[in-house]
Amino acid sequence: MQEQDDLITRARAWLAEDPDQETADELAALIEAGDTAELADRFSGTLQFGTAGLRGELGAGPMRMNRSVVIRAAAGLAAYLKAEGHVGGLVVVGYDARYKSADFARDTAAVMTGAGLRAAVLPRPLPTPVLAFAIRHLGAVAGVEVTASHNPPRDNGYKVYLGDGSQIVSPADTKIAAEIDRVETLASVPRPDSGWEDLGDEVLRAYLERTDAVLTPGSARGVRTVYTAMHGVGKDVVLAAFARHGFPEPVLVAEQAEPDPAFPTVAFPNPEEPGAMDLAFAKAAEVQPDIVIANDPDADRCAVAVPTADGGWRMLRGDEVGALLAAHLVHKGARGVFAESIVSSSLLGRIAEAAGVGYEETLTGFKWIARVDGLRYGYEEALGYCVDPEGVRDKDGVTAALLVAELASELKEQGRTLTDLLDDLAMAHGLHHTDQLSVRVEDLSIIADAMAALRAEPPASLAGLRVVSAEDLNQGTATLPPTDGLRYYLEGDYKARVICRPSGTEPKLKCYLEVVVPVAEASDLAPARVRGQEVLDAVKKDLSAAMGL
């Protein structure tokens, strides 16, 4: 009874401060109904601020995304920036079109202004890479993007960048979290009604001008495209970028073209999820383009689909697009370091080695990839590509789409396709076949239990292949700092590799699988793909059993 009384007391204290009538009414109704189970869930702790910033379900209480949580986060960030010597520095704020995003952006600007910093807010919901660009373009000391990227409609998030234009990493995240914990009451956080700058379109114009650096002057521009914004904010910027560079105007998937926080046509607004591309493929069947391009809702990711021999469409894996863009950049004479995360295909390393360019492997996430010294190109298998690190030190689904369109246009002029180039890469370096075992959970303890099971009893073999190397990445390696993950290498000619880790942004356990099948000639490609998938299917089955799933 004492615990219930304490829970109600904490809920009422939170309610008394809540600046948002909607969440205040929601919480008052829970208190009135005596719904202690729901209240316990919302008050079991606080959303943890980490290297992904904040991300969670919208609603009242400290374990949900709401204005109270965002105001505290903004106050913590402001205190951190001032402690680092940035009093009076500029903080740029961007936001997507999700529920509450505009409110969270305004609250952030107010808190920064009240703390003695300067704040500037982008003029409307825009792609995340525009915010990442704006930080360096405007000389800001930090940036905030209010977005939950491709999470379900009920979620929102809060992504923080520092003045170099890349996402925060440790120790900045722990220092900001400590400052957030010092915020005792919302009343102690000054929030003026004005004083920040509402930006116009000048930053967007500068971003579009910067995209000139991505393409080769005079290159082919003839590819015909179907495009979907996945109910997000990418459409207008992508259309402007394609028009600027002389590509044919993409044919839009009308049902998904405009921002809609309900994401009514998809179960999850992520091009990788089953069914998410169905409307785009239907439009492609109607208009017969050369390629299909999709962004996720905040347009920092780019998906590509290609026609198949049977008249259908196939979405390329992120690793395939990553390799295609790398090969294209090599062809264009790019120098510098090509980087990827440990969960991405090893093909990039082989392309870089053959081209004589640098190569580096990082932990998962663009917060690490963007920090590679001398970075020229970085990618991650989850559809993220950084093709112009001098302009945007983060993944950018708009410039990636431009570079894909240029590559497809050049191949089209030669009577070839993206699929033909993938075949060339397989012939040169072996067929790098990748797949993923991804388990979405409601109860996060399932993920912890599965990882614990693997650590307690590592598999001796998978798919009949002996595990010859097992690394617990919690311990770190000679080149990587510690992270919650496990990596296995399997015996045999296929150079099979498995990496298991909890997702940093979604309630998912992810296992990344790769086999490399030797290919001597073109006739070997089809059987190599069949054999590669057979091995990966068997690995999935054995891995699921080892994790108790």
Coordinates of C-alpha atoms in Angstrom, one line a residue:
M1 CA 0.0 0.0 0.0
Q2 CA 2.9 2.3 0.8
E3 CA 4.4 1.7 -2.6
Q4 CA 1.0 2.6 -4.3
D5 CA 0.7 5.7 -2.2
D6 CA 4.3 6.7 -3.2
L7 CA 3.5 6.1 -6.9
I8 CA 0.4 8.3 -6.8
T9 CA 2.3 11.0 -5.0
R10 CA 5.1 11.0 -7.6
A11 CA 2.5 11.0 -10.4
R12 CA 0.7 14.0 -8.9
A13 CA 3.9 15.9 -8.5
W14 CA 4.7 15.3 -12.2
L15 CA 1.1 16.3 -13.1
A16 CA 1.4 19.6 -11.2
E17 CA 4.4 20.6 -13.4
D18 CA 3.2 19.2 -16.8
P19 CA 3.1 22.1 -19.3
D20 CA 1.2 20.1 -21.9
Q21 CA -2.6 19.9 -21.5
E22 CA -2.8 16.7 -23.5
T23 CA -0.4 14.7 -21.4
A24 CA -1.7 16.3 -18.2
D25 CA -5.2 15.1 -19.0
E26 CA -3.8 11.7 -19.8
L27 CA -2.0 11.4 -16.5
A28 CA -4.9 12.8 -14.5
A29 CA -7.2 10.1 -16.0
L30 CA -4.7 7.4 -15.0
I31 CA -4.5 8.7 -11.4
E32 CA -8.3 9.1 -11.2
A33 CA -8.8 5.5 -12.5
G34 CA -6.2 4.2 -10.0
D35 CA -4.3 2.4 -12.9
T36 CA -1.3 1.6 -10.8
A37 CA 0.1 -0.9 -13.3
E38 CA 0.3 1.7 -16.1
L39 CA 1.5 4.4 -13.6
A40 CA 4.2 2.0 -12.4
D41 CA 5.4 1.5 -16.0
R42 CA 5.6 5.2 -16.7
F43 CA 7.3 6.0 -13.3
S44 CA 9.6 3.0 -13.1
G45 CA 12.6 5.3 -13.9
T46 CA 13.4 7.9 -16.5
L47 CA 14.2 7.7 -20.2
Q48 CA 17.9 7.3 -20.4
F49 CA 19.9 9.9 -22.3
G50 CA 22.7 8.1 -24.2
T51 CA 24.6 8.2 -27.5
A52 CA 21.3 8.1 -29.4
G53 CA 20.0 11.0 -27.3
L54 CA 16.4 10.1 -26.3
R55 CA 13.9 7.9 -28.0
G56 CA 10.6 6.4 -26.7
E57 CA 6.9 6.2 -26.8
L58 CA 4.9 9.5 -26.5
G59 CA 2.9 9.9 -23.3
A60 CA 2.9 11.3 -19.8
G61 CA 5.5 10.4 -17.2
P62 CA 9.3 10.2 -17.0
M63 CA 9.5 7.0 -19.0
R64 CA 7.7 8.5 -22.0
M65 CA 8.6 11.2 -24.5
N66 CA 6.8 14.4 -23.6
R67 CA 7.4 18.1 -23.1
S68 CA 8.5 17.7 -19.5
V69 CA 11.2 15.2 -20.5
V70 CA 12.3 17.3 -23.4
I71 CA 12.6 20.5 -21.3
R72 CA 14.8 18.6 -18.8
A73 CA 16.9 17.2 -21.6
A74 CA 17.3 20.6 -23.2
A75 CA 18.3 22.1 -19.8
G76 CA 20.9 19.4 -19.3
L77 CA 22.3 20.0 -22.8
A78 CA 22.4 23.8 -22.2
A79 CA 24.2 23.3 -18.8
Y80 CA 26.8 20.9 -20.5
L81 CA 27.5 23.4 -23.3
K82 CA 28.0 26.3 -20.8
A83 CA 30.3 24.1 -18.7
E84 CA 32.3 23.4 -21.9
G85 CA 32.8 27.1 -22.4
H86 CA 30.1 27.7 -25.0
V87 CA 28.2 30.5 -23.2
G88 CA 26.4 32.5 -25.9
G89 CA 27.0 29.8 -28.5
L90 CA 24.5 29.0 -31.2
V91 CA 22.3 25.8 -31.0
V92 CA 20.4 24.9 -34.2
V93 CA 17.2 23.0 -33.8
G94 CA 15.5 20.9 -36.5
Y95 CA 12.4 18.6 -36.3
D96 CA 10.5 16.1 -38.4
A97 CA 6.7 15.9 -38.9
R98 CA 5.9 13.4 -36.1
Y99 CA 3.4 14.1 -33.3
K100 CA 4.8 16.8 -30.9
S101 CA 8.0 17.4 -32.9
A102 CA 7.3 21.1 -33.4
D103 CA 6.4 21.5 -29.7
F104 CA 9.6 19.8 -28.6
A105 CA 11.7 22.0 -31.0
R106 CA 10.1 25.2 -29.6
D107 CA 10.7 24.1 -26.0
T108 CA 14.3 23.4 -26.9
A109 CA 14.8 26.8 -28.4
A110 CA 13.2 28.4 -25.4
V111 CA 15.4 26.6 -22.9
M112 CA 18.6 27.4 -24.8
T113 CA 17.5 31.1 -24.9
G114 CA 16.7 31.1 -21.3
A115 CA 20.1 29.6 -20.5
G116 CA 22.0 32.4 -22.2
L117 CA 22.7 30.5 -25.4
R118 CA 21.5 31.5 -28.9
A119 CA 19.0 29.3 -30.6
A120 CA 17.9 29.1 -34.3
V121 CA 15.0 26.8 -35.4
L122 CA 14.7 25.4 -39.0
P123 CA 11.6 26.9 -40.7
R124 CA 9.5 23.7 -40.9
P125 CA 9.9 19.9 -40.8
L126 CA 13.0 19.1 -42.9
P127 CA 15.3 16.1 -43.4
T128 CA 17.7 15.3 -40.5
P129 CA 20.7 15.8 -42.8
V130 CA 19.7 19.5 -43.3
L131 CA 20.1 20.0 -39.6
A132 CA 23.4 18.2 -39.6
F133 CA 24.6 20.4 -42.4
A134 CA 23.3 23.6 -40.7
I135 CA 25.4 23.0 -37.6
R136 CA 28.7 23.5 -39.4
H137 CA 27.3 25.9 -42.0
L138 CA 26.2 28.3 -39.3
G139 CA 29.1 27.7 -36.9
A140 CA 26.9 26.4 -34.1
V141 CA 28.2 24.7 -31.0
A142 CA 25.5 22.1 -31.1
G143 CA 22.4 20.9 -32.8
V144 CA 19.2 19.1 -31.9
E145 CA 17.0 17.1 -34.2
V146 CA 13.6 16.1 -32.9
T147 CA 12.9 12.8 -34.7
A148 CA 12.3 9.1 -34.1
S149 CA 13.5 8.3 -37.7
H150 CA 11.7 5.1 -38.8
N151 CA 10.3 4.1 -35.4
P152 CA 6.5 3.4 -35.1
P153 CA 4.0 6.3 -35.1
R154 CA 3.7 6.4 -31.3
D155 CA 7.4 7.2 -30.8
N156 CA 9.5 10.3 -30.9
G157 CA 13.1 11.1 -30.1
Y158 CA 15.8 13.7 -29.5
K159 CA 19.1 13.5 -31.3
V160 CA 22.0 15.7 -30.3
Y161 CA 25.0 16.8 -32.4
L162 CA 28.0 18.8 -31.3
G163 CA 29.7 21.6 -33.2
D164 CA 31.7 19.3 -35.5
G165 CA 28.3 18.3 -37.0
S166 CA 28.4 14.7 -35.8
Q167 CA 26.3 12.9 -33.2
I168 CA 27.4 12.9 -29.6
V169 CA 29.5 10.0 -28.2
S170 CA 30.9 9.3 -24.8
P171 CA 31.8 11.1 -22.6
A172 CA 29.6 13.9 -23.8
D173 CA 26.5 11.7 -23.4
T174 CA 27.2 10.9 -19.8
K175 CA 28.0 14.5 -18.9
I176 CA 24.8 15.7 -20.5
A177 CA 22.9 12.9 -18.6
A178 CA 24.4 14.0 -15.4
E179 CA 23.3 17.6 -16.0
I180 CA 19.8 16.4 -16.8
D181 CA 19.7 14.6 -13.4
R182 CA 20.5 17.9 -11.7
V183 CA 17.3 19.5 -13.0
E184 CA 15.0 19.5 -9.9
T185 CA 11.9 21.1 -11.2
L186 CA 10.6 22.6 -14.5
A187 CA 10.0 25.9 -12.7
S188 CA 13.8 26.1 -12.2
V189 CA 14.3 26.1 -16.0
P190 CA 13.8 29.6 -17.6
R191 CA 11.7 29.3 -20.8
P192 CA 11.1 32.7 -22.4
D193 CA 8.4 33.1 -25.0
S194 CA 10.7 34.6 -27.6
G195 CA 14.3 35.5 -28.2
W196 CA 15.4 32.7 -30.6
E197 CA 15.7 33.0 -34.4
D198 CA 13.2 31.3 -36.7
L199 CA 15.3 30.6 -39.8
G200 CA 14.1 31.0 -43.3
D201 CA 15.0 28.9 -46.4
E202 CA 18.5 30.2 -46.6
V203 CA 20.0 27.1 -44.9
L204 CA 18.0 24.8 -47.1
R205 CA 19.2 26.7 -50.2
A206 CA 22.8 26.3 -48.9
Y207 CA 22.3 22.6 -48.4
L208 CA 21.0 22.2 -51.9
E209 CA 24.0 24.1 -53.3
R210 CA 26.3 21.8 -51.3
T211 CA 24.8 18.8 -53.1
D212 CA 26.7 20.0 -56.2
A213 CA 29.8 18.5 -54.7
V214 CA 28.3 15.0 -54.8
L215 CA 28.0 14.7 -58.6
T216 CA 30.5 14.9 -61.4
P217 CA 29.9 17.9 -63.7
G218 CA 28.5 16.7 -67.0
S219 CA 27.7 13.2 -65.8
A220 CA 24.7 11.2 -67.1
R221 CA 21.4 12.2 -65.5
G222 CA 18.8 10.1 -67.5
V223 CA 17.6 7.6 -64.9
R224 CA 13.8 7.4 -64.4
T225 CA 12.8 7.0 -60.8
V226 CA 9.8 6.2 -58.6
Y227 CA 10.2 7.8 -55.2
T228 CA 8.5 7.4 -51.9
A229 CA 8.9 9.7 -48.9
M230 CA 7.3 7.0 -46.6
H231 CA 5.0 9.7 -45.1
G232 CA 8.0 11.7 -44.1
V233 CA 9.7 15.0 -44.8
G234 CA 11.9 14.0 -47.8
K235 CA 9.7 14.8 -50.8
D236 CA 10.2 18.5 -51.3
V237 CA 14.0 18.4 -50.8
V238 CA 14.5 15.3 -53.0
L239 CA 12.5 16.8 -55.8
A240 CA 14.4 20.1 -55.5
A241 CA 17.7 18.3 -55.5
F242 CA 16.8 16.1 -58.6
A243 CA 15.5 19.2 -60.4
R244 CA 18.6 21.2 -59.6
H245 CA 20.8 18.5 -61.1
G246 CA 18.8 17.9 -64.2
F247 CA 17.4 14.4 -63.5
P248 CA 13.9 13.5 -64.7
E249 CA 11.4 14.4 -62.1
P250 CA 10.7 11.3 -59.9
V251 CA 7.3 9.8 -60.1
L252 CA 5.8 10.0 -56.6
V253 CA 4.0 7.3 -54.6
A254 CA 1.1 9.7 -53.9
E255 CA -0.3 7.8 -50.9
Q256 CA 3.0 8.3 -49.1
A257 CA 4.2 11.6 -50.5
E258 CA 3.1 14.0 -47.8
P259 CA 4.1 14.1 -44.1
D260 CA 1.7 12.2 -41.9
P261 CA 2.6 11.2 -38.4
A262 CA 0.1 8.4 -38.4
F263 CA 2.0 6.6 -41.2
P264 CA -1.4 5.1 -42.4
T265 CA -0.2 2.9 -45.2
V266 CA 2.6 1.0 -43.3
A267 CA 2.9 -1.1 -40.2
F268 CA 6.4 0.4 -39.6
P269 CA 7.7 3.4 -41.6
N270 CA 10.9 1.7 -42.5
P271 CA 11.7 0.6 -46.1
E272 CA 13.3 -2.5 -44.7
E273 CA 10.1 -3.8 -43.0
P274 CA 7.9 -6.3 -44.8
G275 CA 5.2 -4.5 -46.9
A276 CA 6.6 -1.0 -46.5
M277 CA 7.6 -0.9 -50.2
D278 CA 4.4 -2.5 -51.6
L279 CA 2.9 0.8 -52.8
A280 CA 6.2 1.9 -54.4
F281 CA 6.4 -1.4 -56.2
A282 CA 2.8 -1.1 -57.4
K283 CA 3.6 2.4 -58.8
A284 CA 6.8 0.9 -60.4
A285 CA 4.7 -1.8 -62.1
E286 CA 2.5 0.9 -63.5
V287 CA 5.2 3.4 -64.8
Q288 CA 8.2 1.0 -65.4
P289 CA 11.0 3.2 -64.1
D290 CA 14.7 2.2 -64.0
I291 CA 14.9 2.2 -60.2
V292 CA 12.8 2.8 -57.1
I293 CA 14.2 5.1 -54.4
A294 CA 12.7 5.4 -50.9
N295 CA 13.6 7.5 -47.9
D296 CA 12.7 6.8 -44.3
P297 CA 10.5 9.5 -42.6
D298 CA 13.4 11.9 -41.6
A299 CA 15.2 11.2 -44.9
D300 CA 18.5 10.3 -43.5
R301 CA 18.3 6.8 -45.0
C302 CA 18.0 5.7 -48.6
A303 CA 16.6 2.5 -50.0
V304 CA 16.9 1.3 -53.6
A305 CA 15.0 -1.3 -55.5
V306 CA 15.7 -2.7 -58.9
P307 CA 13.7 -4.6 -61.5
T308 CA 13.9 -8.4 -61.6
A309 CA 13.9 -10.8 -64.5
D310 CA 10.4 -12.0 -63.8
G311 CA 9.0 -8.4 -64.1
G312 CA 8.9 -7.7 -60.3
W313 CA 11.0 -5.6 -58.1
R314 CA 13.7 -6.4 -55.5
M315 CA 14.9 -4.1 -52.7
L316 CA 18.6 -4.1 -52.5
R317 CA 20.2 -4.8 -49.2
G318 CA 21.9 -1.9 -47.5
D319 CA 25.2 -3.8 -48.0
E320 CA 24.6 -4.0 -51.8
V321 CA 23.9 -0.2 -52.1
G322 CA 26.9 0.4 -49.9
A323 CA 29.1 -1.6 -52.2
L324 CA 27.6 0.0 -55.3
L325 CA 28.2 3.6 -54.0
A326 CA 31.8 2.6 -53.0
A327 CA 32.5 1.2 -56.5
H328 CA 31.1 4.4 -58.1
L329 CA 33.2 6.7 -55.9
V330 CA 36.3 4.7 -56.7
H331 CA 35.4 5.0 -60.4
K332 CA 35.0 8.8 -59.9
G333 CA 38.6 8.9 -58.4
A334 CA 37.6 9.4 -54.7
R335 CA 40.5 9.3 -52.3
G336 CA 40.5 9.2 -48.5
V337 CA 39.2 6.6 -46.0
F338 CA 36.2 4.3 -46.7
A339 CA 34.6 3.3 -43.4
E340 CA 31.8 1.1 -42.2
S341 CA 30.5 -0.4 -39.0
I342 CA 31.3 -3.9 -37.9
V343 CA 27.9 -5.2 -38.8
S344 CA 28.2 -4.2 -42.4
S345 CA 29.6 -6.4 -45.2
S346 CA 33.3 -7.0 -45.5
L347 CA 33.0 -6.3 -49.2
L348 CA 33.8 -2.7 -48.6
G349 CA 37.2 -3.6 -47.3
R350 CA 38.0 -5.6 -50.4
I351 CA 36.8 -2.8 -52.7
A352 CA 39.0 -0.3 -50.7
E353 CA 42.0 -2.6 -50.8
A354 CA 41.8 -3.1 -54.5
A355 CA 41.4 0.6 -55.1
G356 CA 44.3 1.5 -52.8
V357 CA 42.2 3.7 -50.6
G358 CA 42.1 3.7 -46.8
Y359 CA 39.6 1.5 -44.9
E360 CA 38.4 1.5 -41.3
E361 CA 35.8 -0.4 -39.3
T362 CA 33.9 1.2 -36.4
L363 CA 31.3 0.4 -33.9
T364 CA 27.7 0.5 -35.0
G365 CA 26.3 4.0 -35.7
F366 CA 27.2 7.1 -37.7
K367 CA 28.3 8.7 -34.5
W368 CA 31.4 6.5 -34.9
I369 CA 31.6 6.4 -38.7
A370 CA 31.5 10.2 -38.9
R371 CA 34.5 10.5 -36.6
V372 CA 36.9 8.5 -38.8
D373 CA 40.0 10.6 -39.7
G374 CA 40.2 11.4 -43.4
L375 CA 36.7 10.0 -44.0
R376 CA 35.6 10.1 -47.7
Y377 CA 32.8 7.6 -47.6
G378 CA 30.9 5.8 -44.9
Y379 CA 28.0 3.4 -44.8
E380 CA 26.0 1.1 -42.6
E381 CA 23.9 -1.8 -43.7
A382 CA 20.7 -0.2 -42.2
L383 CA 20.4 2.0 -45.4
G384 CA 22.7 4.8 -44.1
Y385 CA 25.3 6.4 -46.4
C386 CA 27.6 9.4 -45.9
V387 CA 28.7 10.4 -49.4
D388 CA 29.8 14.0 -48.7
P389 CA 31.3 14.1 -45.2
E390 CA 32.6 17.6 -45.7
G391 CA 29.0 18.7 -46.1
V392 CA 27.1 16.4 -43.8
R393 CA 29.0 14.3 -41.2
D394 CA 26.1 11.9 -40.9
K395 CA 24.0 9.6 -43.0
D396 CA 22.2 11.5 -45.7
G397 CA 19.3 10.0 -47.7
V398 CA 19.1 12.9 -50.1
T399 CA 22.7 13.0 -51.3
A400 CA 22.8 9.2 -51.4
A401 CA 19.7 9.2 -53.7
L402 CA 21.5 11.7 -56.0
L403 CA 24.6 9.5 -56.1
V404 CA 22.6 6.4 -56.8
A405 CA 20.7 8.2 -59.6
E406 CA 24.0 9.3 -61.1
L407 CA 25.4 5.8 -61.0
A408 CA 22.2 4.2 -62.5
S409 CA 22.2 6.9 -65.2
E410 CA 25.8 6.1 -66.2
L411 CA 25.1 2.4 -66.3
K412 CA 21.9 3.0 -68.3
E413 CA 24.0 4.9 -71.0
Q414 CA 26.1 1.8 -71.2
G415 CA 23.1 -0.5 -71.5
R416 CA 23.8 -1.9 -68.1
T417 CA 22.1 -1.9 -64.6
L418 CA 22.9 -1.8 -60.9
T419 CA 22.4 -5.5 -60.9
D420 CA 25.1 -5.9 -63.6
L421 CA 27.5 -3.9 -61.5
L422 CA 26.7 -6.1 -58.4
D423 CA 27.6 -9.1 -60.5
D424 CA 30.9 -7.5 -61.5
L425 CA 31.7 -7.0 -57.8
A426 CA 30.9 -10.6 -57.0
M427 CA 33.1 -11.8 -59.8
A428 CA 36.0 -9.6 -58.6
H429 CA 35.7 -10.1 -54.9
G430 CA 33.5 -13.2 -54.2
L431 CA 29.8 -13.1 -53.6
H432 CA 29.2 -11.4 -50.3
H433 CA 25.8 -12.7 -49.2
T434 CA 24.3 -11.0 -46.2
D435 CA 21.1 -11.5 -44.2
Q436 CA 19.8 -10.5 -40.8
L437 CA 17.9 -12.3 -38.0
S438 CA 15.9 -9.5 -36.3
V439 CA 13.6 -10.1 -33.3
R440 CA 11.3 -7.3 -32.2
V441 CA 10.2 -7.6 -28.5
E442 CA 7.7 -6.0 -26.2
D443 CA 9.7 -7.1 -23.1
L444 CA 13.4 -5.9 -23.3
S445 CA 14.4 -8.6 -20.8
I446 CA 14.1 -11.1 -23.7
I447 CA 17.0 -9.4 -25.4
A448 CA 19.1 -9.4 -22.3
D449 CA 18.3 -13.1 -21.7
A450 CA 19.2 -14.1 -25.2
M451 CA 22.6 -12.3 -25.0
A452 CA 23.2 -13.9 -21.6
A453 CA 22.4 -17.3 -23.1
L454 CA 25.0 -16.8 -25.8
R455 CA 27.6 -15.6 -23.4
A456 CA 26.9 -18.5 -20.9
E457 CA 27.0 -21.2 -23.6
P458 CA 28.5 -19.9 -26.9
P459 CA 27.6 -22.1 -29.9
A460 CA 30.3 -24.6 -30.9
S461 CA 29.0 -24.7 -34.5
L462 CA 26.4 -23.0 -36.7
A463 CA 25.0 -24.5 -39.9
G464 CA 27.3 -27.4 -39.4
L465 CA 30.3 -25.0 -39.5
R466 CA 32.6 -25.0 -36.5
V467 CA 32.9 -21.6 -34.7
V468 CA 36.6 -20.9 -34.9
S469 CA 36.6 -17.5 -33.2
A470 CA 34.2 -16.1 -30.7
E471 CA 34.6 -12.5 -29.4
D472 CA 32.7 -10.8 -26.6
L473 CA 32.8 -7.2 -27.8
N474 CA 32.0 -6.1 -24.3
Q475 CA 35.7 -6.5 -23.7
G476 CA 36.7 -4.3 -26.7
T477 CA 39.3 -5.2 -29.3
A478 CA 42.6 -3.8 -30.4
T479 CA 40.7 -1.4 -32.7
L480 CA 37.3 -1.1 -31.1
P481 CA 36.1 0.2 -27.8
P482 CA 33.7 -2.0 -25.7
T483 CA 30.2 -2.5 -26.9
D484 CA 27.4 -4.9 -26.1
G485 CA 27.9 -7.5 -28.9
L486 CA 29.2 -10.9 -29.8
R487 CA 31.1 -11.8 -33.0
Y488 CA 31.7 -15.3 -34.4
Y489 CA 33.7 -16.5 -37.3
L490 CA 33.0 -19.9 -38.8
E491 CA 35.3 -22.4 -40.5
G492 CA 35.3 -23.3 -44.2
D493 CA 35.7 -21.7 -47.5
Y494 CA 32.8 -19.3 -47.0
K495 CA 34.4 -17.0 -44.5
A496 CA 31.0 -16.9 -42.6
R497 CA 30.6 -14.3 -39.9
V498 CA 27.9 -13.6 -37.3
I499 CA 27.4 -10.5 -35.1
C500 CA 24.7 -10.3 -32.4
R501 CA 23.8 -7.1 -30.6
P502 CA 20.8 -5.2 -29.1
S503 CA 19.5 -2.4 -31.3
G504 CA 20.5 1.0 -30.1
T505 CA 17.2 2.7 -31.3
E506 CA 14.5 0.0 -31.3
P507 CA 13.3 -2.8 -29.0
K508 CA 15.1 -5.4 -31.3
L509 CA 17.8 -8.0 -31.0
K510 CA 19.7 -8.0 -34.3
C511 CA 22.0 -10.7 -35.6
Y512 CA 24.0 -9.8 -38.8
L513 CA 25.1 -12.7 -41.0
E514 CA 27.5 -12.9 -43.9
V515 CA 29.0 -15.6 -46.1
V516 CA 31.5 -15.1 -48.9
V517 CA 31.0 -17.6 -51.7
P518 CA 33.8 -17.8 -54.3
V519 CA 32.7 -17.0 -57.9
A520 CA 35.0 -17.9 -60.8
E521 CA 32.7 -17.0 -63.7
A522 CA 29.3 -15.6 -64.5
S523 CA 27.6 -19.0 -64.6
D524 CA 28.6 -19.5 -61.0
L525 CA 26.6 -16.5 -59.7
A526 CA 23.1 -18.1 -59.5
P527 CA 24.2 -21.3 -57.7
A528 CA 26.4 -19.2 -55.4
R529 CA 23.4 -17.1 -54.4
V530 CA 21.4 -20.2 -53.7
R531 CA 24.2 -21.8 -51.7
G532 CA 24.8 -18.6 -49.8
Q533 CA 21.2 -18.3 -48.7
E534 CA 21.1 -22.0 -47.7
V535 CA 24.0 -21.4 -45.4
L536 CA 22.5 -18.2 -43.9
D537 CA 19.1 -19.9 -43.4
A538 CA 20.8 -22.7 -41.5
V539 CA 22.8 -20.2 -39.4
K540 CA 19.6 -18.4 -38.5
K541 CA 17.9 -21.6 -37.3
D542 CA 20.8 -22.7 -35.2
L543 CA 21.4 -19.2 -33.8
S544 CA 17.7 -18.9 -32.8
A545 CA 18.0 -22.2 -30.9
A546 CA 21.2 -21.1 -29.2
M547 CA 19.5 -17.9 -27.9
G548 CA 16.4 -19.7 -26.7
L549 CA 14.2 -17.9 -29.2

